[in-house]
Amino acid sequence: MLKPALFVSALALLALPAAAEPIQWPAGKKAAIVLTYDDAMTSQLDNAIPQLDKAGLKGTFFLNMKAPTDLLRWRTVSRNGHELGNHTETHPCPLSILPGRPNATDTYTEARILGEIAIMNSALNAIDGPKPRTLAYPCAQTLVGGQDYRDALRRSGLVKYARNGGNLDASIITDATAIDLLSIPASGSTDSAELIAHVKRVEEAGGLSILVFHGVGGEYLSVSAQAHQELVDYLRNDPDIWVGTFQDVMDYVTKR
Ligand SMILES: [Zn+2]
């Protein structure tokens, strides 16, 4: 029989939550970085993808419906091993973020947002064939008509993983058991020094970070082509970092 003091310690141990185990990365890597790009921008096709292809790195491109001009280019992007993800059909956002738009999520229902995600899945399937899809919430917002739609999205089975918002260093994932597959944090910067410093901290933590970009060397919320190249060069030259697509890295992390 346990002495009282030992018994109390044993109870205390039982009450502790299971300790988070560090993620064991494949092939001796120490950390993972996912590069994601939103809004189906032509500057990504013109600037980001050539840089990634030259470095042999794969990214994830979250597309919403745009004019079909670039459609065949996106097909080539997928054939070259990058991931095409879902960013809804019309990119609806709250009026507080994008005022004056007719497709404000303030007036949306769950059915309408899920319909937009289903339509975009079909469009993506037309571009590069049917396959499981991942989602980036437009404007990193998960409310429609004041209600969070993540549970409805989960029940719908439309996407495997969904990317949310976050702040740079607060978005480093180190505990795979604590991940909500439809609320995966992500963050971004347009400053290459800030991005590289962040990548170093991800590496020190042995974790995963999902980075978000918009325009690259053009359009809006842009990182310059040079800053993007500096990050790509850093990642290409660091043998300890796995750079994979959102779906590949999340598949790896969640199967373990
Ligand atoms: Zn967007």
XYZ file of C-alpha atoms and ligand atoms in Angstrom:
257
model
C 0.000 0.000 0.000
C 1.252 3.509 -0.820
C 2.276 5.827 1.984
C -0.018 8.866 2.092
C 2.605 11.252 0.703
C 3.393 8.925 -2.183
C -0.285 8.340 -2.804
C -0.855 12.091 -3.111
C 2.079 12.375 -5.551
C 0.672 9.526 -7.611
C -2.704 11.262 -7.732
C -1.016 14.518 -8.734
C 0.734 12.703 -11.568
C -2.535 11.206 -12.746
C -4.088 14.646 -12.770
C -1.401 16.079 -15.033
C -2.298 16.397 -18.709
C -0.329 14.087 -21.005
C 2.982 15.759 -21.735
C 3.295 17.047 -25.274
C 5.797 14.983 -27.178
C 8.054 16.800 -29.606
C 7.208 16.130 -33.227
C 9.681 13.724 -34.853
C 10.294 15.100 -38.339
C 11.153 12.812 -41.255
C 14.666 12.209 -42.582
C 16.361 13.778 -39.590
C 14.816 17.198 -40.194
C 14.412 19.426 -37.156
C 11.445 21.583 -38.146
C 8.904 22.165 -40.895
C 7.837 25.255 -42.794
C 4.768 25.478 -45.019
C 4.644 28.306 -47.560
C 1.091 29.324 -48.477
C -0.147 31.939 -50.940
C -3.664 33.332 -51.070
C -6.061 34.874 -53.579
C -4.861 33.255 -56.848
C -2.606 36.181 -57.686
C -0.793 36.532 -60.982
C 2.272 37.890 -59.152
C 2.574 34.501 -57.442
C 2.630 32.800 -60.848
C 5.087 35.359 -62.213
C 7.454 35.675 -59.244
C 6.924 33.242 -56.357
C 6.557 30.001 -58.315
C 9.663 30.429 -60.506
C 11.691 31.073 -57.324
C 10.233 28.009 -55.591
C 10.711 25.802 -58.659
C 14.328 26.862 -59.041
C 14.942 26.029 -55.368
C 13.026 22.737 -55.562
C 10.554 23.847 -52.864
C 6.802 23.144 -52.917
C 4.131 25.611 -51.827
C 0.370 25.675 -51.312
C -1.747 28.110 -53.312
C -5.214 28.886 -52.001
C -7.358 29.873 -54.971
C -10.662 31.648 -55.175
C -12.513 32.064 -58.463
C -10.851 34.553 -60.758
C -11.037 35.300 -64.456
C -9.984 32.130 -66.315
C -6.875 33.722 -67.839
C -4.502 31.995 -65.434
C -6.322 28.666 -65.221
C -3.929 26.670 -67.369
C -0.964 28.178 -65.561
C -2.374 26.920 -62.251
C -2.743 23.460 -63.788
C 0.973 23.499 -64.583
C 1.715 24.640 -61.023
C -0.135 21.596 -59.680
C 1.627 19.275 -62.122
C 4.939 20.599 -60.804
C 4.076 19.335 -57.312
C 2.594 22.388 -55.635
C -0.757 22.122 -53.871
C -3.878 23.959 -55.030
C -6.157 24.671 -52.080
C -9.597 26.179 -51.562
C -10.117 29.858 -50.645
C -13.895 29.768 -51.353
C -15.575 30.890 -54.569
C -15.989 34.653 -53.987
C -13.748 35.306 -50.967
C -16.465 36.665 -48.653
C -15.250 38.636 -45.618
C -16.822 40.643 -42.796
C -17.796 44.228 -43.661
C -15.519 45.362 -40.824
C -12.532 44.088 -42.843
C -13.665 44.657 -46.434
C -16.355 47.374 -46.341
C -18.832 47.867 -49.158
C -18.642 44.365 -50.637
C -21.886 42.641 -51.664
C -20.624 39.254 -50.393
C -20.248 40.184 -46.720
C -20.127 37.206 -44.366
C -22.226 39.251 -41.926
C -25.246 38.305 -44.049
C -24.160 34.749 -44.940
C -25.631 31.457 -43.731
C -23.734 28.223 -43.126
C -25.322 26.764 -46.257
C -24.056 29.642 -48.384
C -20.448 29.497 -47.214
C -20.346 25.698 -47.478
C -21.828 26.022 -50.970
C -19.009 28.390 -51.931
C -16.423 25.957 -50.620
C -18.081 23.081 -52.525
C -18.145 25.122 -55.756
C -14.461 25.966 -55.369
C -13.627 22.312 -54.766
C -15.352 21.522 -58.070
C -13.421 24.271 -59.825
C -10.136 22.976 -58.410
C -11.062 19.458 -59.483
C -11.603 20.801 -62.996
C -8.121 22.335 -62.915
C -6.052 19.445 -61.591
C -8.341 16.477 -61.017
C -10.306 15.278 -58.001
C -8.305 15.044 -54.775
C -8.671 15.894 -51.093
C -8.576 19.647 -50.499
C -7.459 22.034 -47.818
C -8.944 25.443 -47.051
C -7.754 28.899 -46.070
C -10.554 30.926 -44.468
C -10.991 34.226 -46.349
C -9.698 37.070 -44.162
C -8.978 34.321 -41.576
C -12.576 34.663 -40.388
C -14.826 31.759 -39.392
C -18.107 33.557 -38.645
C -21.122 33.752 -40.924
C -24.090 35.790 -39.702
C -22.383 35.898 -36.306
C -22.115 32.084 -36.035
C -18.926 30.057 -36.244
C -19.239 27.624 -39.170
C -16.319 25.335 -38.343
C -18.538 22.608 -36.857
C -20.741 22.614 -39.966
C -17.607 22.504 -42.117
C -16.333 19.547 -40.099
C -19.610 17.684 -40.601
C -19.611 18.470 -44.318
C -16.319 16.657 -44.924
C -15.512 19.167 -47.689
C -11.924 19.760 -46.608
C -9.264 17.868 -44.656
C -7.506 20.807 -43.024
C -8.181 24.520 -42.708
C -5.756 27.341 -42.126
C -6.628 30.129 -39.723
C -4.840 33.346 -38.759
C -2.342 34.154 -36.034
C 0.754 36.106 -35.048
C 4.238 35.115 -36.142
C 5.834 33.451 -33.142
C 2.528 32.566 -31.464
C 1.712 30.380 -34.469
C 4.566 27.908 -34.014
C 3.082 24.421 -33.613
C 5.037 22.090 -31.332
C 2.296 19.770 -30.036
C 0.691 17.655 -32.741
C -1.898 16.295 -30.296
C -3.310 19.776 -29.663
C -4.089 20.626 -33.279
C -7.660 21.318 -34.375
C -7.556 20.260 -38.024
C -9.920 23.064 -39.022
C -8.198 25.797 -36.970
C -4.550 25.500 -37.871
C -2.702 28.706 -36.986
C -0.680 30.578 -39.570
C 1.026 33.935 -39.847
C 3.032 36.116 -42.148
C 5.303 39.072 -42.667
C 6.567 41.010 -45.665
C 10.008 41.527 -44.112
C 12.594 38.891 -44.997
C 14.728 39.477 -41.877
C 11.647 39.016 -39.710
C 10.660 35.874 -41.623
C 14.123 34.331 -41.380
C 14.379 35.141 -37.650
C 11.005 33.445 -37.229
C 12.155 30.369 -39.167
C 15.160 30.116 -36.844
C 12.856 30.160 -33.821
C 10.693 27.435 -35.396
C 13.833 25.381 -35.810
C 14.902 25.960 -32.197
C 11.427 24.855 -31.085
C 11.498 21.757 -33.313
C 8.104 22.848 -34.547
C 6.049 23.726 -37.571
C 5.046 27.105 -38.917
C 2.664 27.907 -41.724
C 3.502 31.169 -43.464
C 0.974 33.248 -45.405
C 1.737 35.394 -48.435
C -0.373 37.459 -50.797
C 1.266 39.442 -53.594
C 4.887 38.609 -54.378
C 6.656 41.436 -56.177
C 3.331 43.056 -57.082
C -0.406 43.402 -56.379
C -1.418 43.856 -52.704
C -0.208 42.992 -49.189
C 2.962 42.185 -51.064
C 6.331 40.942 -50.093
C 8.974 42.129 -52.553
C 10.331 39.555 -54.987
C 13.757 40.083 -53.405
C 12.511 39.471 -49.846
C 10.734 36.320 -51.004
C 13.915 35.165 -52.715
C 15.900 35.757 -49.510
C 13.524 33.525 -47.566
C 13.604 30.873 -50.312
C 17.425 30.966 -50.300
C 17.510 30.547 -46.535
C 15.121 27.582 -46.651
C 16.892 25.926 -49.571
C 20.256 26.136 -47.816
C 19.120 24.858 -44.418
C 19.274 21.053 -44.457
C 17.360 20.812 -41.161
C 14.077 22.256 -42.440
C 11.395 20.317 -44.259
C 9.469 22.579 -46.623
C 6.314 20.773 -47.697
C 2.812 21.508 -48.870
C 0.144 22.213 -46.257
C -1.603 18.899 -46.917
C 1.589 16.801 -46.954
C 2.907 18.268 -43.712
C -0.467 18.043 -41.951
C -0.874 14.440 -43.140
C 2.507 13.631 -41.647
C 1.871 15.426 -38.362
C -1.605 14.005 -37.797
C -0.772 10.384 -38.665
C 1.772 10.226 -35.867
Zn -7.635 35.886 -49.189
